[in-house]
Coordinates of C-alpha atoms and ligand atoms in Angstrom, one line a residue:
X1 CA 157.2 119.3 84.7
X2 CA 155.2 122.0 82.7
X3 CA 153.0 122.8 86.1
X4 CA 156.1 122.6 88.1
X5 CA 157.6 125.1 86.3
X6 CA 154.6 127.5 86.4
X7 CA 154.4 127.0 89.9
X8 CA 158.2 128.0 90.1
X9 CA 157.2 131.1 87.9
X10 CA 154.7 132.2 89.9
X11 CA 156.5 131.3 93.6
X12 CA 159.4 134.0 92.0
X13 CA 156.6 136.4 90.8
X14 CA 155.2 135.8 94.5
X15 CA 158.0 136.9 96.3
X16 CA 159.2 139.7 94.2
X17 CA 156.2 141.4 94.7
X18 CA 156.4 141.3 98.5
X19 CA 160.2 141.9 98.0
X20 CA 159.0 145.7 96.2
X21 CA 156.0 145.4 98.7
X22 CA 158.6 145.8 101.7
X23 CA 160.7 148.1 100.4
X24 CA 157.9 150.7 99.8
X25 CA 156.9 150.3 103.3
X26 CA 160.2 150.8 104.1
X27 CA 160.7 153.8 102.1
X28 CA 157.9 155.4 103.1
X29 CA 158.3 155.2 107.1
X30 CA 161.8 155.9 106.9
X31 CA 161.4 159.4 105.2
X32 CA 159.8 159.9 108.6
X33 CA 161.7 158.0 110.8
X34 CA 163.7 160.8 112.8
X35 CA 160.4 162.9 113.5
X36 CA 158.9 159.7 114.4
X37 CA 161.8 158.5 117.2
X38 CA 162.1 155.6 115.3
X39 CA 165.6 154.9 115.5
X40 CA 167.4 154.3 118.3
X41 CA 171.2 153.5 119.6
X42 CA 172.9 150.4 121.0
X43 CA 176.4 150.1 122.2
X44 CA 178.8 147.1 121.6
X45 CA 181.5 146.8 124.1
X46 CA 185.5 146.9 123.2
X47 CA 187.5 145.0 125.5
X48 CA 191.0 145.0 126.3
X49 CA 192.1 141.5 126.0
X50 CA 194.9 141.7 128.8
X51 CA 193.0 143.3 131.3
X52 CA 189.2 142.7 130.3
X53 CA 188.9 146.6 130.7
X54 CA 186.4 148.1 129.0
X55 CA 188.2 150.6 126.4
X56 CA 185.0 151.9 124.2
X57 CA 181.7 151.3 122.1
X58 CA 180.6 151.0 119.1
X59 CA 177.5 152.5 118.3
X60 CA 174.7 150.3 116.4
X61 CA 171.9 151.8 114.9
X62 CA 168.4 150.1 115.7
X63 CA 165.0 150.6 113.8
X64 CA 161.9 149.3 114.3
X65 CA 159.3 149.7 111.6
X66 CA 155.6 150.0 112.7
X67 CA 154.5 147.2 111.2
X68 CA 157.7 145.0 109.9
X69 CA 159.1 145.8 113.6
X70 CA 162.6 145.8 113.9
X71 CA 164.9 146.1 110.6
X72 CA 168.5 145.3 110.4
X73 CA 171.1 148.2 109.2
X74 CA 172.1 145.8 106.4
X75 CA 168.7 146.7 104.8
X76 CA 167.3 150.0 105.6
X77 CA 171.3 151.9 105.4
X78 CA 171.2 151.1 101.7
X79 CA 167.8 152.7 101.8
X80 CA 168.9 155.6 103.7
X81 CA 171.4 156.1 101.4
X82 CA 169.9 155.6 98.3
X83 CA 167.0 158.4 99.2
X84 CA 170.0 160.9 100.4
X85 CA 169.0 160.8 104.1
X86 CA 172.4 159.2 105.0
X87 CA 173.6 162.2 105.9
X88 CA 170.7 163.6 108.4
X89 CA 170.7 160.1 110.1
X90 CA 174.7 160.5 111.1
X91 CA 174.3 163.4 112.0
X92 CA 171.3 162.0 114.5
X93 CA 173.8 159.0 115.7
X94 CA 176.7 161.5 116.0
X95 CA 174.4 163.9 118.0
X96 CA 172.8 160.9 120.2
X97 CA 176.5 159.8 120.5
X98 CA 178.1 162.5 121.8
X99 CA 175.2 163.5 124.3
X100 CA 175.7 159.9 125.5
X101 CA 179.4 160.1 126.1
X102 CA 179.0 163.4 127.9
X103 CA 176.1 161.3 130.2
X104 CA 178.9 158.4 130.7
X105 CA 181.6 160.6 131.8
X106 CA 179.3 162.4 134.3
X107 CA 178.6 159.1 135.9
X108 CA 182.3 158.1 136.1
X109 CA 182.8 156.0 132.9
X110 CA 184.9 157.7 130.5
X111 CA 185.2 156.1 127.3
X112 CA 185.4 155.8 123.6
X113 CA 183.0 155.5 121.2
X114 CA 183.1 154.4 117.7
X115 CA 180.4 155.5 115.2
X116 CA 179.9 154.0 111.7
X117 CA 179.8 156.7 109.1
X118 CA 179.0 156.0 104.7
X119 CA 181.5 157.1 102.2
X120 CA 178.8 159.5 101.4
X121 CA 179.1 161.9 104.5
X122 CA 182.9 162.3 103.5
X123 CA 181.6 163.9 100.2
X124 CA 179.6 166.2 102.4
X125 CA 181.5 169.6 102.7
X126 CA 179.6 170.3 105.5
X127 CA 180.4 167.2 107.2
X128 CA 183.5 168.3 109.7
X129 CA 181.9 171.4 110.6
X130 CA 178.4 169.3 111.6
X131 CA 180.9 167.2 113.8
X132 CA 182.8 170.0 115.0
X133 CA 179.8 171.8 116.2
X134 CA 178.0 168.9 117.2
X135 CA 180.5 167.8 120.1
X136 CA 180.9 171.3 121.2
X137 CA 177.2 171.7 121.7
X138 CA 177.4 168.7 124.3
X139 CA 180.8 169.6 126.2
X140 CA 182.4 166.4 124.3
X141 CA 186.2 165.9 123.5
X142 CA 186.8 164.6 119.7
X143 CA 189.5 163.1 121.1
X144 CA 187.0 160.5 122.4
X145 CA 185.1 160.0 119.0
X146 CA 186.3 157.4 116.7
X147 CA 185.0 157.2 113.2
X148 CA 184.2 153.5 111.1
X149 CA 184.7 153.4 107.9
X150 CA 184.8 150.5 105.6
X151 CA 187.3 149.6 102.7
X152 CA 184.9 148.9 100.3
X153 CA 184.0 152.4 101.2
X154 CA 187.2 154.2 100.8
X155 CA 187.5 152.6 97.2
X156 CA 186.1 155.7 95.6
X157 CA 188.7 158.1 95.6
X158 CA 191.2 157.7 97.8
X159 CA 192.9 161.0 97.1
X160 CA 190.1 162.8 98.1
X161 CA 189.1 161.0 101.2
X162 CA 192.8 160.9 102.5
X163 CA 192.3 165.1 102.6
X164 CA 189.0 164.4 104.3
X165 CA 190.5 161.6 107.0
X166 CA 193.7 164.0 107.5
X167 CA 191.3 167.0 108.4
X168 CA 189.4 164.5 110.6
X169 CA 192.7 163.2 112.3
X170 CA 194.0 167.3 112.9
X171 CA 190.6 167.9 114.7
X172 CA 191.3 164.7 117.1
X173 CA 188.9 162.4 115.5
X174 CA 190.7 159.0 115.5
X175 CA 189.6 157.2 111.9
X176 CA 189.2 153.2 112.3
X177 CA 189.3 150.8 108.8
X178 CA 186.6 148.7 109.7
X179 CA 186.0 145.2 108.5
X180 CA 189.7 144.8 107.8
X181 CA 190.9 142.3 105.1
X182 CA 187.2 141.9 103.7
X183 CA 187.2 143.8 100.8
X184 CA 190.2 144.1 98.2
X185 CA 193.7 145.5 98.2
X186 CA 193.6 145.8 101.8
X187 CA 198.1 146.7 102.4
X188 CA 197.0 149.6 99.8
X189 CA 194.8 151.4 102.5
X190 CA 197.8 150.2 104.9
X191 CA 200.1 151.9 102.8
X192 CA 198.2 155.2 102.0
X193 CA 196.1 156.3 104.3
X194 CA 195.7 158.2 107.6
X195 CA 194.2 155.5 110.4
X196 CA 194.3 155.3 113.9
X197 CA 192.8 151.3 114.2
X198 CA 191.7 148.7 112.2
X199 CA 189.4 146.1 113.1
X200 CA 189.9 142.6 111.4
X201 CA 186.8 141.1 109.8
X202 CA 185.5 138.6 111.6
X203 CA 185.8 136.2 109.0
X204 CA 189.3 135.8 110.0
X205 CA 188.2 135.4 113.8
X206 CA 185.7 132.4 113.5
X207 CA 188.0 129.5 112.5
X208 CA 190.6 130.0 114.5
X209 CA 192.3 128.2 115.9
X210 CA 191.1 125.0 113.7
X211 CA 192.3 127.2 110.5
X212 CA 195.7 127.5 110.3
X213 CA 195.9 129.9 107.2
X214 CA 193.6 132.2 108.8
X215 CA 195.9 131.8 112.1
X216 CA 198.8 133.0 109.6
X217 CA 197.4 135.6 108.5
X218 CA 195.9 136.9 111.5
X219 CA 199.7 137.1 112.6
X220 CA 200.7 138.8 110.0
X221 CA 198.3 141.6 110.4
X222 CA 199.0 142.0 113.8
X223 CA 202.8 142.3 113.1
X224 CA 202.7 145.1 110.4
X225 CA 199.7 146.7 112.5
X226 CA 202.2 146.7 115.4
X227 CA 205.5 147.9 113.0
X228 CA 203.0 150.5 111.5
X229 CA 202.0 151.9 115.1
X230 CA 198.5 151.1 114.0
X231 CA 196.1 149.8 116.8
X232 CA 194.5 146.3 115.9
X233 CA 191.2 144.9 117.3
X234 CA 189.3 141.8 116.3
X235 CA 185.5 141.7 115.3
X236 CA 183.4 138.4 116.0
X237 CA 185.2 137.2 119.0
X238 CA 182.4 134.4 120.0
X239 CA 184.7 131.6 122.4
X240 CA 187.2 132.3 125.4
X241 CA 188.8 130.1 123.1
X242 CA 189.1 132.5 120.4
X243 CA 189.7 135.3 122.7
X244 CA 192.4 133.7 124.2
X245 CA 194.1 132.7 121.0
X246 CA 194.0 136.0 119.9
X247 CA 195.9 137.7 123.1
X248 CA 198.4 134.9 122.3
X249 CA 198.8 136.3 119.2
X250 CA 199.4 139.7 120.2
X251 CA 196.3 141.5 119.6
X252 CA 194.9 144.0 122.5
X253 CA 191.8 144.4 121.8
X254 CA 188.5 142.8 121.1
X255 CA 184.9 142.7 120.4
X256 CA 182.7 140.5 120.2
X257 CA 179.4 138.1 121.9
X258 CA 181.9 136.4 123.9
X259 CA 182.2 139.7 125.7
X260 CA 178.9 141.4 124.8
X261 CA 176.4 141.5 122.8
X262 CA 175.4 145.4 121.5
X263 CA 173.2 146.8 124.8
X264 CA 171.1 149.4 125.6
X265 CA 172.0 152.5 127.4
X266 CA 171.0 151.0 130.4
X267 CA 172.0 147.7 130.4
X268 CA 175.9 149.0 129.7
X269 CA 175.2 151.0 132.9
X270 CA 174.1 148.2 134.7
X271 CA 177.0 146.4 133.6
X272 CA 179.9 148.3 133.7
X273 CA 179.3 151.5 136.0
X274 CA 179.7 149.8 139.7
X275 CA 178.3 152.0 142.4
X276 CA 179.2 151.3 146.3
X277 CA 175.6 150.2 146.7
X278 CA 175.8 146.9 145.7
Ligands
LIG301 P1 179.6 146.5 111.4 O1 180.0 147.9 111.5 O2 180.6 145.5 110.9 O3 179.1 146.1 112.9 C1 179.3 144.8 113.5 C2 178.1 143.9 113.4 O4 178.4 142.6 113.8 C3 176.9 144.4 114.2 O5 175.7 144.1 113.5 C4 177.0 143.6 115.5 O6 175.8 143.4 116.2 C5 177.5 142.3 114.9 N1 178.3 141.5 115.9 C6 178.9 141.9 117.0 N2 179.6 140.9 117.6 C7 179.3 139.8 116.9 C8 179.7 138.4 117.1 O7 180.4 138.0 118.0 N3 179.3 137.5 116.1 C9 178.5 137.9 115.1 N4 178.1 137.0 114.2 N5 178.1 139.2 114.9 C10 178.5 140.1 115.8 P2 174.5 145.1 113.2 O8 174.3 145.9 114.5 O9 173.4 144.3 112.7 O10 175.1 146.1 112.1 C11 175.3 145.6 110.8 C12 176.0 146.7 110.0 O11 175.2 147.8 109.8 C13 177.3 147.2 110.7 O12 178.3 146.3 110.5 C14 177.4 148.5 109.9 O13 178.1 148.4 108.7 C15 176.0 148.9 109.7 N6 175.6 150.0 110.7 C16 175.1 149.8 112.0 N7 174.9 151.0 112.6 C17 175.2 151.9 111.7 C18 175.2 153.4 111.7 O14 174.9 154.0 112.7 N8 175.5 154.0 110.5 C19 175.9 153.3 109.4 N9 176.3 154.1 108.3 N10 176.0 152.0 109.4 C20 175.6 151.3 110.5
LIG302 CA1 181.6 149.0 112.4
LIG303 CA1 182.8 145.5 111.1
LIG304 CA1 180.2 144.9 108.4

């Protein structure tokens, strides 16, 4: 038992260690990242459920390490955050974003696109201006942005960030709660602030239709969404089944693997720009 244990103590020791070994590398290559291209963009399709029209993207963030390769946003945003460069790589995304739409739109595909922004970057001052000038240096209509932000996020200071989200709205930006019904006191946000969308966890997408509750309260969402004038789409729709279930239950719009998986520029062009070639 006595080795065991010391085997146990150093296994934890072990992994610690290449736990702070990894996050230095990380740290390290990402205060460079930018200059180095090492991020780049992938874009998730949003469907409309009635029509299967594509209605918009979201915009995923991709970066590969040079030696760890490619790193999930889960783990290296936190980093970004943490050594205040959150605000710099938005600004990249937004920047890469709108030059992208502008590309689309030139090539016959007009569309929206959603972009995932930190509760830090609404503390920025500077932040609406950076936006502003952003989409006028690439000819883009805000109208066709759409900003993510989560409700974990917003539970700061929800005074404050109302003011920001209202300036945001005024300017055309269209503000979208994202992972809906995840965090806490979800019909507070409902109640108080200034949103365009929400978009339902996908916690609440993956049981149905087996899970009754989750059915219930799916329905529910939808409803008040729909009372509230509040557009509703579904994350993590994986099944036709699920998709179906979900038109059924009066939501429009959806995203998900069952449609697509995030893609690359070119890929989305392959899939969804139809020339007379063919
Ligand atoms: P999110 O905003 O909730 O993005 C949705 C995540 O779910 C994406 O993971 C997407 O690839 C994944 N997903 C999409 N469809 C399905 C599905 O049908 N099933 C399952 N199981 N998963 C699906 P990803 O790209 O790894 O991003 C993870 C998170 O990282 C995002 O969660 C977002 O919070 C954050 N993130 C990504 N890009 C950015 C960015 O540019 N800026 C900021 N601040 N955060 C970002
Ligand atoms: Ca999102
Ligand atoms: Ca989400
Ligand atoms: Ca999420």
């Amino acid at each position: 038992a006595k080795t065991e244990g010391r085997n146990k103590f150093y296994f934890y020791e072990k992994t610690l260690t290449e736990h702070m070994q990894r996050l230095i590398l990380l740290e390290n290559h990402l205060k460079q990242a930018l200059e180095q291209n090492a991020f780049h963009l992938v874009y998730q399709p949003q469907i409309e459920l009635a029509t299967g029209q594509l209605i918009g993207v979201e915009a995923l963030l991709r970066y590969t390490h040079p030696t760890l390769g490619a790193v999930s946003p889960i783990e290296f945003i936190p980093i970004c955050e943490r050594l205040n460069m959150i605000d710099e790589i938005t600004e990249w995304v937004l920047q890469e974003a709108a030059r992208q739409l502008k590309d689309w739109k030139e090539k016959g595909l007009h569309i929206r696109m959603a972009v995932n922004i930190s509760p830090l970057n609404l503390e920025n001052k500077t932040f609406i201006n950076k936006l502003i000038s952003i989409f006028e240096k690439n000819h883009c209509d805000l109208h066709d942005l759409e900003l993510e932000l989560t409700e974990t996020a917003l539970a700061k200071s929800i005074e404050e960030v109302s003011k920001v989200l209202e300036k945001l709205r005024e300017i055309g930006v269209r503000i979208a709660l994202d992972d809906f019904g995840s965090g806490y006191s979800s019909l507070v946000y409902f109640k108080d602030f200034p949103i365009d969308k929400i978009k339902v966890d996908r916690s609440f997408v993956k049981e149905i239709p087996k899970k009754e509750r989750d059915i219930a309260i799916l329905d529910s969402i939808i409803l008040l969404s729909k009372r509230l004038g509040i557009e509703v789409i579904c994350e993590g729709v994986e099944t036709e089944e699920q998709a179906s279930y979900l038109q059924m239950l009066g939501c429009e719009f959806a995203q998900g693997y069952y449609f697509s998986r995030p893609l690359t520029k070119k890929e989305l062009e392959n899939k969804y720009i139809t020339t007379n070639i063919k």
